[in-house]
GROMACS .gro file of C-alpha atoms in nm:
model
  419
    1MET     CA    1 -16.322  20.762  19.721
    2SER     CA    2 -16.313  20.934  20.061
    3LEU     CA    3 -16.177  21.289  20.096
    4GLU     CA    4 -15.894  21.160  20.316
    5ARG     CA    5 -15.803  20.893  20.060
    6LEU     CA    6 -15.817  21.150  19.780
    7LYS     CA    7 -15.585  21.387  19.966
    8LEU     CA    8 -15.344  21.104  20.043
    9SER     CA    9 -15.346  20.983  19.683
   10LYS     CA   10 -15.287  21.335  19.549
   11SER     CA   11 -14.993  21.380  19.783
   12THR     CA   12 -14.821  21.074  19.644
   13ILE     CA   13 -14.778  21.231  19.301
   14ASN     CA   14 -14.556  21.501  19.450
   15GLN     CA   15 -14.317  21.284  19.647
   16ALA     CA   16 -13.972  21.347  19.503
   17GLY     CA   17 -13.860  20.988  19.546
   18ASP     CA   18 -14.152  20.863  19.338
   19ARG     CA   19 -14.088  21.070  19.030
   20LEU     CA   20 -13.984  20.940  18.691
   21ASP     CA   21 -13.872  21.171  18.413
   22CYS     CA   22 -14.147  21.120  18.155
   23ARG     CA   23 -14.093  21.427  17.945
   24VAL     CA   24 -14.147  21.364  17.574
   25ASP     CA   25 -13.918  21.587  17.370
   26ASP     CA   26 -13.967  21.664  17.003
   27ALA     CA   27 -13.733  21.385  16.893
   28LEU     CA   28 -13.931  21.121  17.083
   29HIS     CA   29 -14.261  21.276  16.969
   30GLN     CA   30 -14.156  21.246  16.605
   31TRP     CA   31 -14.031  20.893  16.667
   32LEU     CA   32 -14.371  20.793  16.808
   33LEU     CA   33 -14.548  20.937  16.504
   34ALA     CA   34 -14.314  20.756  16.266
   35VAL     CA   35 -14.363  20.425  16.448
   36ARG     CA   36 -14.742  20.454  16.447
   37ARG     CA   37 -14.760  20.557  16.083
   38HIS     CA   38 -14.532  20.276  15.969
   39LEU     CA   39 -14.745  20.022  16.152
   40HIS     CA   40 -15.062  20.175  16.011
   41ARG     CA   41 -14.928  20.148  15.657
   42PHE     CA   42 -14.839  19.781  15.695
   43PRO     CA   43 -15.121  19.618  15.898
   44GLU     CA   44 -15.127  19.244  15.959
   45LEU     CA   45 -15.412  19.022  16.074
   46SER     CA   46 -15.422  18.801  16.383
   47TYR     CA   47 -15.136  18.549  16.397
   48GLU     CA   48 -14.992  18.693  16.076
   49GLU     CA   49 -14.799  18.976  16.249
   50HIS     CA   50 -14.452  18.859  16.138
   51ARG     CA   51 -14.345  19.188  15.981
   52THR     CA   52 -14.492  19.379  16.275
   53ALA     CA   53 -14.298  19.165  16.521
   54ALA     CA   54 -13.974  19.217  16.329
   55PHE     CA   55 -14.034  19.593  16.326
   56ILE     CA   56 -14.098  19.597  16.702
   57ARG     CA   57 -13.777  19.405  16.770
   58HIS     CA   58 -13.587  19.650  16.551
   59LYS     CA   59 -13.728  19.951  16.737
   60LEU     CA   60 -13.650  19.791  17.073
   61ALA     CA   61 -13.295  19.728  16.957
   62GLU     CA   62 -13.263  20.098  16.873
   63ARG     CA   63 -13.323  20.158  17.245
   64GLY     CA   64 -13.079  19.889  17.354
   65ILE     CA   65 -13.353  19.639  17.443
   66THR     CA   66 -13.360  19.278  17.326
   67GLY     CA   67 -13.699  19.151  17.215
   68HIS     CA   68 -13.784  18.782  17.180
   69ILE     CA   69 -14.046  18.619  16.960
   70VAL     CA   70 -14.309  18.444  17.171
   71GLY     CA   71 -14.616  18.253  17.060
   72GLY     CA   72 -14.525  18.272  16.692
   73THR     CA   73 -14.581  18.642  16.630
   74GLY     CA   74 -14.571  18.805  16.974
   75VAL     CA   75 -14.273  18.993  17.116
   76VAL     CA   76 -14.161  19.004  17.479
   77ALA     CA   77 -13.878  19.205  17.633
   78ASP     CA   78 -13.765  19.268  17.990
   79ILE     CA   79 -13.599  19.590  18.097
   80GLY     CA   80 -13.443  19.659  18.434
   81PRO     CA   81 -13.216  19.461  18.667
   82ALA     CA   82 -13.169  19.094  18.592
   83ASP     CA   83 -13.220  18.998  18.958
   84ALA     CA   84 -13.471  18.716  18.941
   85SER     CA   85 -13.590  18.782  19.295
   86GLY     CA   86 -13.708  19.138  19.228
   87PRO     CA   87 -14.063  19.246  19.139
   88ILE     CA   88 -14.184  19.232  18.779
   89VAL     CA   89 -14.470  19.433  18.630
   90GLY     CA   90 -14.622  19.362  18.289
   91LEU     CA   91 -14.725  19.616  18.027
   92ARG     CA   92 -14.924  19.495  17.728
   93ALA     CA   93 -14.995  19.632  17.380
   94ASP     CA   94 -15.201  19.447  17.118
   95MET     CA   95 -15.068  19.456  16.762
   96ASP     CA   96 -15.309  19.299  16.511
   97ALA     CA   97 -15.526  19.466  16.246
   98LEU     CA   98 -15.871  19.394  16.103
   99PRO     CA   99 -15.994  19.259  15.765
  100ILE     CA  100 -16.124  19.598  15.646
  101VAL     CA  101 -16.062  19.798  15.326
  102GLU     CA  102 -15.939  20.136  15.451
  103ARG     CA  103 -16.106  20.454  15.326
  104THR     CA  104 -15.955  20.720  15.552
  105GLY     CA  105 -15.757  20.895  15.279
  106LEU     CA  106 -15.463  20.931  15.519
  107PRO     CA  107 -15.121  20.977  15.354
  108PHE     CA  108 -15.005  20.670  15.549
  109ALA     CA  109 -15.316  20.460  15.477
  110SER     CA  110 -15.286  20.083  15.451
  111ASP     CA  111 -15.069  19.942  15.175
  112HIS     CA  112 -15.216  19.597  15.242
  113PRO     CA  113 -15.551  19.567  15.058
  114GLY     CA  114 -15.831  19.444  15.279
  115ARG     CA  115 -15.637  19.501  15.601
  116MET     CA  116 -15.653  19.802  15.829
  117HIS     CA  117 -15.559  19.918  16.176
  118ALA     CA  118 -15.914  20.023  16.265
  119CYS     CA  119 -15.898  19.981  16.643
  120GLY     CA  120 -15.588  20.177  16.743
  121HIS     CA  121 -15.351  19.884  16.791
  122ASP     CA  122 -15.088  20.065  16.584
  123GLY     CA  123 -15.106  20.340  16.844
  124HIS     CA  124 -15.085  20.094  17.133
  125VAL     CA  125 -14.760  19.949  16.999
  126ALA     CA  126 -14.615  20.297  16.953
  127MET     CA  127 -14.715  20.388  17.310
  128LEU     CA  128 -14.548  20.082  17.461
  129LEU     CA  129 -14.231  20.139  17.260
  130GLY     CA  130 -14.239  20.499  17.381
  131ALA     CA  131 -14.282  20.385  17.741
  132ALA     CA  132 -13.979  20.160  17.702
  133SER     CA  133 -13.779  20.460  17.582
  134LEU     CA  134 -13.885  20.664  17.887
  135LEU     CA  135 -13.811  20.384  18.132
  136GLN     CA  136 -13.466  20.336  17.981
  137ARG     CA  137 -13.382  20.689  18.098
  138ALA     CA  138 -13.416  20.597  18.464
  139PRO     CA  139 -13.074  20.571  18.633
  140ARG     CA  140 -13.200  20.269  18.828
  141LEU     CA  141 -13.525  20.079  18.806
  142PRO     CA  142 -13.669  19.931  19.128
  143GLY     CA  143 -13.759  19.610  18.946
  144ARG     CA  144 -13.821  19.471  18.600
  145ILE     CA  145 -14.077  19.574  18.342
  146ARG     CA  146 -14.200  19.307  18.101
  147LEU     CA  147 -14.307  19.452  17.768
  148ILE     CA  148 -14.568  19.226  17.607
  149PHE     CA  149 -14.656  19.295  17.243
  150GLN     CA  150 -14.948  19.061  17.196
  151PRO     CA  151 -15.091  18.923  16.870
  152ALA     CA  152 -15.450  18.834  16.791
  153GLU     CA  153 -15.651  19.046  17.034
  154GLU     CA  154 -15.917  19.070  16.763
  155ARG     CA  155 -15.942  18.690  16.762
  156GLY     CA  156 -16.000  18.702  17.137
  157ASN     CA  157 -15.733  18.447  17.223
  158GLY     CA  158 -15.393  18.607  17.163
  159ALA     CA  159 -15.351  18.668  17.535
  160LEU     CA  160 -15.403  18.297  17.605
  161ARG     CA  161 -15.128  18.204  17.361
  162MET     CA  162 -14.889  18.444  17.531
  163ILE     CA  163 -14.985  18.312  17.875
  164GLU     CA  164 -14.930  17.955  17.754
  165ASN     CA  165 -14.580  18.066  17.657
  166SER     CA  166 -14.505  18.177  18.014
  167VAL     CA  167 -14.511  18.556  17.972
  168LEU     CA  168 -14.667  18.592  18.318
  169ASP     CA  169 -14.394  18.399  18.499
  170GLY     CA  170 -14.291  18.616  18.793
  171VAL     CA  171 -14.527  18.900  18.696
  172GLY     CA  172 -14.705  19.061  18.991
  173ALA     CA  173 -14.951  19.284  18.803
  174MET     CA  174 -15.054  19.376  18.449
  175PHE     CA  175 -15.143  19.714  18.302
  176ALA     CA  176 -15.264  19.827  17.959
  177GLY     CA  177 -15.454  20.106  17.789
  178HIS     CA  178 -15.683  20.138  17.489
  179ILE     CA  179 -15.730  20.434  17.254
  180ASP     CA  180 -16.091  20.556  17.263
  181THR     CA  181 -16.229  20.834  17.043
  182HIS     CA  182 -16.538  20.873  17.262
  183TYR     CA  183 -16.325  21.081  17.501
  184ARG     CA  184 -16.133  21.402  17.444
  185THR     CA  185 -15.760  21.386  17.383
  186GLY     CA  186 -15.577  21.425  17.710
  187GLN     CA  187 -15.838  21.244  17.916
  188ILE     CA  188 -15.770  20.907  18.076
  189THR     CA  189 -16.051  20.692  18.212
  190VAL     CA  190 -15.970  20.490  18.523
  191ASP     CA  191 -16.230  20.268  18.689
  192PRO     CA  192 -16.225  19.977  18.933
  193GLY     CA  193 -16.441  19.674  18.873
  194LEU     CA  194 -16.623  19.577  18.554
  195ILE     CA  195 -16.527  19.785  18.249
  196CYS     CA  196 -16.569  19.544  17.953
  197ALA     CA  197 -16.829  19.276  17.889
  198TYR     CA  198 -16.823  18.901  17.846
  199ALA     CA  199 -16.823  18.809  17.476
  200ASP     CA  200 -16.953  18.477  17.344
  201PRO     CA  201 -16.889  18.429  16.970
  202PHE     CA  202 -17.125  18.184  16.801
  203THR     CA  203 -17.188  18.028  16.461
  204ILE     CA  204 -17.518  17.902  16.321
  205ALA     CA  205 -17.496  17.662  16.027
  206LEU     CA  206 -17.822  17.617  15.833
  207ARG     CA  207 -17.880  17.333  15.590
  208GLY     CA  208 -18.192  17.325  15.376
  209ARG     CA  209 -18.257  17.205  15.022
  210ALA     CA  210 -18.132  17.396  14.719
  211GLY     CA  211 -18.361  17.450  14.423
  212HIS     CA  212 -18.467  17.665  14.130
  213ALA     CA  213 -18.568  18.023  14.209
  214ALA     CA  214 -18.892  17.969  14.013
  215ARG     CA  215 -18.996  17.664  14.220
  216PRO     CA  216 -18.952  17.746  14.591
  217HIS     CA  217 -19.198  17.471  14.687
  218GLU     CA  218 -18.935  17.216  14.584
  219ALA     CA  219 -18.670  17.368  14.812
  220ALA     CA  220 -18.607  17.458  15.177
  221ASP     CA  221 -18.480  17.816  15.161
  222VAL     CA  222 -18.206  17.889  15.415
  223VAL     CA  223 -18.200  18.261  15.325
  224VAL     CA  224 -18.560  18.303  15.438
  225ALA     CA  225 -18.489  18.086  15.743
  226GLY     CA  226 -18.178  18.285  15.827
  227ALA     CA  227 -18.357  18.617  15.787
  228GLY     CA  228 -18.632  18.499  16.020
  229LEU     CA  229 -18.372  18.383  16.267
  230VAL     CA  230 -18.189  18.717  16.266
  231MET     CA  231 -18.512  18.901  16.345
  232ALA     CA  232 -18.629  18.651  16.609
  233ILE     CA  233 -18.297  18.671  16.792
  234GLN     CA  234 -18.354  19.041  16.860
  235THR     CA  235 -18.648  18.956  17.087
  236LEU     CA  236 -18.406  18.796  17.331
  237ILE     CA  237 -18.281  19.145  17.414
  238SER     CA  238 -18.605  19.339  17.380
  239ARG     CA  239 -18.834  19.093  17.561
  240GLU     CA  240 -18.628  18.854  17.773
  241VAL     CA  241 -18.344  19.062  17.919
  242ASP     CA  242 -18.402  19.293  18.215
  243PRO     CA  243 -18.388  19.646  18.064
  244ASN     CA  244 -18.164  19.746  18.355
  245ARG     CA  245 -17.901  19.496  18.237
  246ALA     CA  246 -17.677  19.590  17.947
  247GLU     CA  247 -17.660  19.321  17.679
  248VAL     CA  248 -17.647  19.301  17.301
  249ILE     CA  249 -17.656  19.031  17.032
  250THR     CA  250 -17.505  19.111  16.695
  251ILE     CA  251 -17.507  18.905  16.376
  252GLY     CA  252 -17.194  19.025  16.200
  253SER     CA  253 -17.189  18.782  15.907
  254PHE     CA  254 -17.460  18.611  15.700
  255GLN     CA  255 -17.329  18.407  15.407
  256ALA     CA  256 -17.556  18.218  15.168
  257GLY     CA  257 -17.607  18.151  14.800
  258SER     CA  258 -17.397  18.203  14.491
  259ALA     CA  259 -17.641  18.291  14.209
  260HIS     CA  260 -17.951  18.504  14.157
  261ASN     CA  261 -18.159  18.216  14.024
  262VAL     CA  262 -18.071  17.947  14.278
  263ILE     CA  263 -18.237  17.898  14.616
  264ALA     CA  264 -17.952  17.850  14.858
  265GLY     CA  265 -17.926  17.519  15.039
  266GLU     CA  266 -17.670  17.625  15.300
  267ALA     CA  267 -17.610  17.937  15.507
  268LEU     CA  268 -17.367  18.040  15.777
  269LEU     CA  269 -17.437  18.310  16.035
  270LYS     CA  270 -17.177  18.442  16.281
  271GLY     CA  271 -17.234  18.670  16.576
  272THR     CA  272 -17.164  18.752  16.939
  273ILE     CA  273 -17.353  18.779  17.265
  274ARG     CA  274 -17.214  19.052  17.491
  275SER     CA  275 -17.318  19.054  17.856
  276THR     CA  276 -17.227  19.232  18.178
  277ASP     CA  277 -17.329  18.964  18.428
  278THR     CA  278 -17.323  18.586  18.431
  279ALA     CA  279 -17.692  18.523  18.504
  280THR     CA  280 -17.810  18.730  18.206
  281ARG     CA  281 -17.541  18.576  17.988
  282GLU     CA  282 -17.650  18.221  18.069
  283ARG     CA  283 -18.018  18.302  18.017
  284THR     CA  284 -17.948  18.455  17.676
  285ILE     CA  285 -17.735  18.160  17.565
  286ASP     CA  286 -18.019  17.924  17.661
  287GLY     CA  287 -18.266  18.149  17.478
  288LEU     CA  288 -18.056  18.147  17.162
  289ARG     CA  289 -18.048  17.768  17.165
  290ARG     CA  290 -18.427  17.760  17.206
  291ILE     CA  291 -18.492  18.005  16.920
  292VAL     CA  292 -18.251  17.835  16.680
  293GLY     CA  293 -18.420  17.500  16.741
  294ALA     CA  294 -18.770  17.642  16.706
  295LEU     CA  295 -18.697  17.837  16.386
  296ALA     CA  296 -18.530  17.535  16.227
  297GLY     CA  297 -18.851  17.340  16.272
  298MET     CA  298 -19.064  17.629  16.148
  299TYR     CA  299 -18.870  17.659  15.820
  300ALA     CA  300 -18.800  17.285  15.775
  301VAL     CA  301 -18.422  17.326  15.778
  302GLN     CA  302 -18.146  17.180  15.991
  303ALA     CA  303 -17.959  17.414  16.225
  304GLU     CA  304 -17.639  17.368  16.423
  305LEU     CA  305 -17.543  17.627  16.685
  306THR     CA  306 -17.185  17.627  16.815
  307PHE     CA  307 -17.012  17.858  17.062
  308GLU     CA  308 -16.645  17.950  17.071
  309GLU     CA  309 -16.465  18.000  17.401
  310CYS     CA  310 -16.611  18.283  17.606
  311LEU     CA  311 -16.402  18.598  17.630
  312PRO     CA  312 -16.421  18.690  18.000
  313ALA     CA  313 -16.519  19.030  18.129
  314VAL     CA  314 -16.246  19.283  18.210
  315PHE     CA  315 -16.258  19.338  18.585
  316ASN     CA  316 -16.007  19.592  18.716
  317ASP     CA  317 -15.844  19.506  19.048
  318ALA     CA  318 -15.911  19.777  19.309
  319ALA     CA  319 -15.552  19.815  19.430
  320ALA     CA  320 -15.408  19.809  19.078
  321THR     CA  321 -15.664  20.072  18.981
  322GLU     CA  322 -15.542  20.305  19.258
  323ILE     CA  323 -15.189  20.283  19.118
  324ALA     CA  324 -15.324  20.337  18.766
  325ARG     CA  325 -15.512  20.645  18.886
  326ALA     CA  326 -15.206  20.795  19.055
  327ALA     CA  327 -15.008  20.743  18.734
  328ALA     CA  328 -15.288  20.904  18.534
  329TRP     CA  329 -15.293  21.208  18.765
  330GLU     CA  330 -14.919  21.246  18.716
  331THR     CA  331 -14.954  21.207  18.340
  332ALA     CA  332 -15.266  21.405  18.251
  333GLY     CA  333 -15.351  21.613  18.557
  334ILE     CA  334 -15.619  21.539  18.813
  335ASP     CA  335 -15.896  21.716  18.619
  336LYS     CA  336 -15.835  21.499  18.311
  337VAL     CA  337 -15.875  21.166  18.491
  338ILE     CA  338 -16.238  21.059  18.458
  339SER     CA  339 -16.470  20.760  18.476
  340GLN     CA  340 -16.567  20.584  18.154
  341GLY     CA  341 -16.924  20.556  18.283
  342PRO     CA  342 -17.116  20.229  18.234
  343ALA     CA  343 -16.919  19.920  18.140
  344SER     CA  344 -16.844  19.888  17.770
  345LEU     CA  345 -17.006  19.600  17.584
  346GLY     CA  346 -16.683  19.556  17.390
  347GLY     CA  347 -16.470  19.250  17.462
  348GLU     CA  348 -16.101  19.254  17.553
  349ASP     CA  349 -15.877  18.953  17.599
  350PHE     CA  350 -15.674  19.148  17.856
  351ALA     CA  351 -15.924  18.974  18.085
  352PHE     CA  352 -15.727  18.649  18.055
  353TYR     CA  353 -15.425  18.814  18.220
  354GLN     CA  354 -15.652  18.946  18.496
  355GLN     CA  355 -15.775  18.595  18.570
  356ARG     CA  356 -15.420  18.512  18.676
  357VAL     CA  357 -15.272  18.834  18.820
  358PRO     CA  358 -15.419  19.167  18.934
  359GLY     CA  359 -15.449  19.420  18.654
  360CYS     CA  360 -15.601  19.741  18.528
  361LEU     CA  361 -15.703  19.852  18.180
  362VAL     CA  362 -15.759  20.225  18.116
  363ARG     CA  363 -15.873  20.427  17.814
  364PHE     CA  364 -15.683  20.708  17.643
  365GLY     CA  365 -15.905  20.981  17.500
  366ALA     CA  366 -15.821  21.040  17.134
  367ALA     CA  367 -16.114  21.217  16.968
  368PRO     CA  368 -15.981  21.359  16.637
  369ALA     CA  369 -16.043  21.719  16.535
  370GLY     CA  370 -16.204  21.615  16.205
  371ALA     CA  371 -16.452  21.349  16.103
  372SER     CA  372 -16.378  20.991  16.194
  373GLY     CA  373 -16.574  20.671  16.177
  374PRO     CA  374 -16.617  20.452  16.485
  375ALA     CA  375 -16.373  20.180  16.581
  376HIS     CA  376 -16.382  19.882  16.343
  377SER     CA  377 -16.500  20.103  16.055
  378ASP     CA  378 -16.318  20.182  15.731
  379THR     CA  379 -16.282  20.552  15.822
  380PHE     CA  380 -16.157  20.514  16.180
  381THR     CA  381 -15.873  20.739  16.288
  382PHE     CA  382 -15.761  20.909  16.609
  383ASP     CA  383 -15.575  21.213  16.740
  384GLU     CA  384 -15.207  21.117  16.744
  385SER     CA  385 -15.147  21.352  17.038
  386CYS     CA  386 -15.263  21.063  17.255
  387LEU     CA  387 -14.947  20.866  17.173
  388GLU     CA  388 -14.722  21.052  17.414
  389ILE     CA  389 -14.993  21.049  17.683
  390GLY     CA  390 -15.019  20.672  17.656
  391ALA     CA  391 -14.641  20.628  17.656
  392ARG     CA  392 -14.605  20.845  17.965
  393TRP     CA  393 -14.886  20.669  18.152
  394LEU     CA  394 -14.749  20.323  18.077
  395ALA     CA  395 -14.406  20.426  18.203
  396GLN     CA  396 -14.552  20.594  18.512
  397VAL     CA  397 -14.779  20.305  18.609
  398ALA     CA  398 -14.495  20.053  18.581
  399TRP     CA  399 -14.268  20.277  18.787
  400ARG     CA  400 -14.530  20.331  19.056
  401TRP     CA  401 -14.617  19.964  19.086
  402LEU     CA  402 -14.251  19.871  19.123
  403LEU     CA  403 -14.220  20.124  19.406
  404GLN     CA  404 -14.513  19.971  19.594
  405PRO     CA  405 -14.582  19.617  19.466
  406GLY     CA  406 -14.710  19.507  19.807
  407THR     CA  407 -15.020  19.725  19.767
  408VAL     CA  408 -15.165  19.482  19.512
  409ASN     CA  409 -15.318  19.170  19.662
  410LEU     CA  410 -15.164  18.880  19.473
  411THR     CA  411 -15.407  18.630  19.627
  412GLY     CA  412 -15.724  18.835  19.585
  413ASP     CA  413 -16.041  18.732  19.411
  414ARG     CA  414 -15.983  18.706  19.036
  415SER     CA  415 -16.358  18.678  18.968
  416THR     CA  416 -16.492  18.853  18.659
  417ASP     CA  417 -16.858  18.835  18.756
  418GLY     CA  418 -16.990  19.185  18.704
  419ARG     CA  419 -17.303  19.145  18.916
   0.00000   0.00000   0.00000
């Protein structure tokens, strides 16, 4: 950013007409904590978020806001003037949990065995509810804010279901944030362009010939075949991908066999390819097909490789990012607004919104004071001080976009190619 642009952008955060009262008093702070902890105690998996949706609607009603069920378990609410001709900005929070047995030892740990909020979505919902509370204080809003509480982000397609149910009708831009314990509490990362990778989930079904553990020559062992396949796949990254290109293949599930003395006849492997540009992605997909076919022949088994729908890359619109940055400066202070660095190889279905309207996804630093496992682990937790920061930023970014919606190019390139 040029020095002149930086000075101009800094000056905008001090214009009296642009200011929104985003102070979080003790009552709202305690409310945010209570909301997050309730959601953490009662996590629900993708497309099962019925209790979560009911709780969100109840909390919205406490603030005088009517929430509507959309897409089965999502919740959508509009706040602001009902004038259909005015600008609308969308704010999104994901709300689903993961199939993990929690081992944090928190006093509000999951009461649902085998389910856990291990990615911060409980915090995201609390933040968006907090933002709604702050926006309700404004004597007059310059447009409408659409609150989108989205299910099934972990499935990678919850955003599509919400879009199919018309949540983007009239929306000029979308904004969201994600809790990230890799950054210190108080920091907000804001970056234009590519920030999250493409994600291609895949399944490999192996069919061999079951047999007795003492007579392997009579069988075709899919465990040995699968193990060889897992190891061979790694060479796609180490020997076929340009080392200057970020990419990873992970096998997250390998299921086979049911007894110690039986050679398994069937196996199922599930994984993802995560890429930061389309050319590398396509080459790796072709390479995976080649290796699966070759290894099937080597081990005399049958193999079927199938891909689920690609999760697009998150590509932040430049103009939306400038508004997000100004809101972050107002929220956290200029010295706390940083770059995330290289694009994350994590996937985010916020990308589906960005394929249709300009948008920006930021990260809220939330490194806890004590020990914490990484996201998607059974010991993941975060510093709850980030809740009010996220609530304030969401309110600020919506306010700022409504004041200057023309700065976002509604007909710009929605490409997510990170090259």
